[in-house]
């Protein structure tokens, strides 16, 4: 049995949480191997599975089920991959076509949504965000300053 004050994740959620954890860990492995497309797919699936598996659990059950640092890093790195994908969507010497501009805007929107979720689960590394070259395409966006203020807790 459980000791007083211990929390156990409901049995019906454990398998789904394990699948989510495995996909998120695969995302990091792909990222380390510079397989960005595979990393993005793994983070997409792993985060979707995690959100589904954690829905309706208490905050304490959520923390026990899946480490916050895994979620923080997954949302943050998915945002980096999305921002990185924007690099091919704009050219400094050439105005992007409407289709290309629309795709860049979609990627930026998804990246900021991931950055917001990273902060929601406790991510707060101001220095990392300021230094991360992968996030460079987002820095000119007006949402960047608002997001950084949130990271700083303001």
mmCIF file of C-alpha atoms in Angstrom:
data_model
loop_
_atom_site.group_PDB
_atom_site.id
_atom_site.type_symbol
_atom_site.label_atom_id
_atom_site.label_comp_id
_atom_site.label_asym_id
_atom_site.label_seq_id
_atom_site.Cartn_x
_atom_site.Cartn_y
_atom_site.Cartn_z
ATOM 1 C CA UNK A 1 0.000 0.000 0.000
ATOM 2 C CA UNK A 2 0.837 3.648 -0.054
ATOM 3 C CA UNK A 3 2.315 5.497 2.877
ATOM 4 C CA UNK A 4 0.388 8.450 4.257
ATOM 5 C CA UNK A 5 0.550 11.392 1.876
ATOM 6 C CA UNK A 6 1.721 9.344 -1.131
ATOM 7 C CA UNK A 7 -0.140 9.626 -4.396
ATOM 8 C CA UNK A 8 -0.580 6.924 -6.989
ATOM 9 C CA UNK A 9 -1.454 7.537 -10.621
ATOM 10 C CA UNK A 10 -4.732 5.835 -11.562
ATOM 11 C CA UNK A 11 -4.055 2.435 -13.141
ATOM 12 C CA UNK A 12 -6.102 3.251 -16.241
ATOM 13 C CA UNK A 13 -3.713 6.139 -17.032
ATOM 14 C CA UNK A 14 -0.353 4.419 -16.469
ATOM 15 C CA UNK A 15 -0.025 2.753 -19.894
ATOM 16 C CA UNK A 16 -0.971 5.969 -21.726
ATOM 17 C CA UNK A 17 1.495 7.970 -19.627
ATOM 18 C CA UNK A 18 4.230 5.420 -20.327
ATOM 19 C CA UNK A 19 3.567 5.737 -24.096
ATOM 20 C CA UNK A 20 3.731 9.531 -23.823
ATOM 21 C CA UNK A 21 6.976 9.390 -21.824
ATOM 22 C CA UNK A 22 8.545 7.016 -24.374
ATOM 23 C CA UNK A 23 7.641 9.273 -27.327
ATOM 24 C CA UNK A 24 8.934 12.384 -25.557
ATOM 25 C CA UNK A 25 12.200 10.623 -24.751
ATOM 26 C CA UNK A 26 12.432 9.561 -28.413
ATOM 27 C CA UNK A 27 11.990 13.227 -29.327
ATOM 28 C CA UNK A 28 15.053 14.152 -27.279
ATOM 29 C CA UNK A 29 17.045 11.266 -28.792
ATOM 30 C CA UNK A 30 16.149 12.374 -32.318
ATOM 31 C CA UNK A 31 16.992 15.981 -31.431
ATOM 32 C CA UNK A 32 20.430 14.957 -30.133
ATOM 33 C CA UNK A 33 20.965 13.029 -33.371
ATOM 34 C CA UNK A 34 20.018 16.113 -35.421
ATOM 35 C CA UNK A 35 17.010 14.299 -36.884
ATOM 36 C CA UNK A 36 14.763 17.334 -36.569
ATOM 37 C CA UNK A 37 11.768 16.071 -38.524
ATOM 38 C CA UNK A 38 11.651 12.881 -36.482
ATOM 39 C CA UNK A 39 12.123 14.866 -33.262
ATOM 40 C CA UNK A 40 9.235 17.164 -34.151
ATOM 41 C CA UNK A 41 6.972 14.188 -34.928
ATOM 42 C CA UNK A 42 7.912 12.496 -31.644
ATOM 43 C CA UNK A 43 7.312 15.670 -29.606
ATOM 44 C CA UNK A 44 3.987 16.266 -31.408
ATOM 45 C CA UNK A 45 2.748 12.763 -30.629
ATOM 46 C CA UNK A 46 4.254 12.577 -27.142
ATOM 47 C CA UNK A 47 2.766 15.907 -26.061
ATOM 48 C CA UNK A 48 -0.642 14.996 -27.503
ATOM 49 C CA UNK A 49 -0.547 11.662 -25.650
ATOM 50 C CA UNK A 50 0.608 13.380 -22.441
ATOM 51 C CA UNK A 51 -2.162 15.986 -22.580
ATOM 52 C CA UNK A 52 -4.767 13.259 -23.109
ATOM 53 C CA UNK A 53 -3.371 11.022 -20.353
ATOM 54 C CA UNK A 54 -2.995 13.842 -17.811
ATOM 55 C CA UNK A 55 -6.411 15.420 -18.450
ATOM 56 C CA UNK A 56 -8.575 15.381 -15.346
ATOM 57 C CA UNK A 57 -5.779 14.407 -12.948
ATOM 58 C CA UNK A 58 -5.009 16.561 -9.939
ATOM 59 C CA UNK A 59 -1.848 18.685 -9.987
ATOM 60 C CA UNK A 60 -0.183 16.246 -7.594
ATOM 61 C CA UNK A 61 -1.143 13.227 -9.729
ATOM 62 C CA UNK A 62 0.180 15.014 -12.822
ATOM 63 C CA UNK A 63 3.570 15.647 -11.211
ATOM 64 C CA UNK A 64 3.800 12.047 -10.018
ATOM 65 C CA UNK A 65 2.761 10.736 -13.455
ATOM 66 C CA UNK A 66 5.161 12.685 -15.644
ATOM 67 C CA UNK A 67 8.116 14.825 -14.536
ATOM 68 C CA UNK A 68 7.519 18.522 -15.120
ATOM 69 C CA UNK A 69 11.037 18.866 -16.512
ATOM 70 C CA UNK A 70 10.192 16.367 -19.283
ATOM 71 C CA UNK A 71 7.120 18.388 -20.243
ATOM 72 C CA UNK A 72 8.976 21.715 -19.970
ATOM 73 C CA UNK A 73 11.802 20.535 -22.206
ATOM 74 C CA UNK A 74 9.439 18.907 -24.681
ATOM 75 C CA UNK A 75 7.305 22.026 -25.168
ATOM 76 C CA UNK A 76 10.390 24.253 -25.329
ATOM 77 C CA UNK A 77 12.237 22.054 -27.821
ATOM 78 C CA UNK A 78 9.148 21.616 -29.998
ATOM 79 C CA UNK A 79 8.941 25.432 -30.126
ATOM 80 C CA UNK A 80 12.611 25.572 -31.150
ATOM 81 C CA UNK A 81 12.006 23.064 -33.941
ATOM 82 C CA UNK A 82 9.001 25.033 -35.191
ATOM 83 C CA UNK A 83 10.954 28.311 -35.136
ATOM 84 C CA UNK A 84 13.841 26.609 -36.919
ATOM 85 C CA UNK A 85 11.419 25.448 -39.630
ATOM 86 C CA UNK A 86 10.526 29.123 -40.200
ATOM 87 C CA UNK A 87 14.039 29.820 -41.496
ATOM 88 C CA UNK A 88 13.210 28.315 -44.859
ATOM 89 C CA UNK A 89 10.011 30.349 -45.077
ATOM 90 C CA UNK A 90 11.496 33.823 -45.364
ATOM 91 C CA UNK A 91 14.322 35.299 -47.391
ATOM 92 C CA UNK A 92 15.981 38.570 -46.294
ATOM 93 C CA UNK A 93 16.428 39.840 -49.882
ATOM 94 C CA UNK A 94 13.108 38.667 -51.205
ATOM 95 C CA UNK A 95 9.554 39.244 -50.004
ATOM 96 C CA UNK A 96 7.985 35.870 -49.212
ATOM 97 C CA UNK A 97 5.015 34.788 -51.285
ATOM 98 C CA UNK A 98 1.637 34.875 -49.501
ATOM 99 C CA UNK A 99 1.677 31.068 -49.141
ATOM 100 C CA UNK A 100 5.184 31.111 -47.655
ATOM 101 C CA UNK A 101 4.306 34.007 -45.341
ATOM 102 C CA UNK A 102 1.167 32.161 -44.208
ATOM 103 C CA UNK A 103 3.204 29.028 -43.392
ATOM 104 C CA UNK A 104 5.770 31.085 -41.446
ATOM 105 C CA UNK A 105 2.949 32.740 -39.480
ATOM 106 C CA UNK A 106 1.400 29.335 -38.725
ATOM 107 C CA UNK A 107 4.750 27.969 -37.506
ATOM 108 C CA UNK A 108 5.311 31.068 -35.334
ATOM 109 C CA UNK A 109 1.838 30.696 -33.824
ATOM 110 C CA UNK A 110 2.476 27.049 -32.985
ATOM 111 C CA UNK A 111 5.909 27.898 -31.568
ATOM 112 C CA UNK A 112 4.488 30.583 -29.272
ATOM 113 C CA UNK A 113 1.714 28.204 -28.142
ATOM 114 C CA UNK A 114 4.412 25.689 -27.153
ATOM 115 C CA UNK A 115 6.458 28.348 -25.380
ATOM 116 C CA UNK A 116 3.349 29.382 -23.409
ATOM 117 C CA UNK A 117 2.723 25.751 -22.421
ATOM 118 C CA UNK A 118 6.373 25.395 -21.359
ATOM 119 C CA UNK A 119 5.893 28.343 -18.993
ATOM 120 C CA UNK A 120 2.549 26.897 -17.821
ATOM 121 C CA UNK A 121 4.399 23.795 -16.585
ATOM 122 C CA UNK A 122 7.166 25.816 -14.931
ATOM 123 C CA UNK A 123 9.839 26.546 -17.550
ATOM 124 C CA UNK A 124 11.636 29.821 -16.633
ATOM 125 C CA UNK A 125 15.111 29.947 -18.232
ATOM 126 C CA UNK A 126 15.478 33.560 -19.376
ATOM 127 C CA UNK A 127 19.159 33.130 -20.273
ATOM 128 C CA UNK A 128 18.458 30.062 -22.402
ATOM 129 C CA UNK A 129 15.651 31.769 -24.310
ATOM 130 C CA UNK A 130 17.765 34.864 -24.962
ATOM 131 C CA UNK A 131 20.773 32.850 -26.160
ATOM 132 C CA UNK A 132 19.025 30.086 -28.114
ATOM 133 C CA UNK A 133 19.740 30.590 -31.828
ATOM 134 C CA UNK A 134 16.804 28.337 -32.733
ATOM 135 C CA UNK A 135 14.406 30.948 -31.376
ATOM 136 C CA UNK A 136 15.915 33.811 -33.423
ATOM 137 C CA UNK A 137 13.072 33.817 -35.997
ATOM 138 C CA UNK A 138 10.604 34.582 -33.184
ATOM 139 C CA UNK A 139 12.400 37.558 -31.643
ATOM 140 C CA UNK A 140 11.039 40.154 -34.096
ATOM 141 C CA UNK A 141 7.472 39.009 -33.400
ATOM 142 C CA UNK A 142 5.563 41.283 -30.962
ATOM 143 C CA UNK A 143 4.605 38.165 -28.966
ATOM 144 C CA UNK A 144 8.266 37.625 -28.037
ATOM 145 C CA UNK A 145 8.443 40.562 -25.586
ATOM 146 C CA UNK A 146 5.180 39.561 -23.926
ATOM 147 C CA UNK A 147 6.343 35.961 -23.609
ATOM 148 C CA UNK A 148 9.733 36.989 -22.178
ATOM 149 C CA UNK A 149 7.977 39.196 -19.623
ATOM 150 C CA UNK A 150 5.943 36.163 -18.590
ATOM 151 C CA UNK A 151 9.093 34.010 -18.343
ATOM 152 C CA UNK A 152 10.584 36.677 -16.055
ATOM 153 C CA UNK A 153 7.437 36.564 -13.944
ATOM 154 C CA UNK A 154 6.276 40.087 -14.765
#
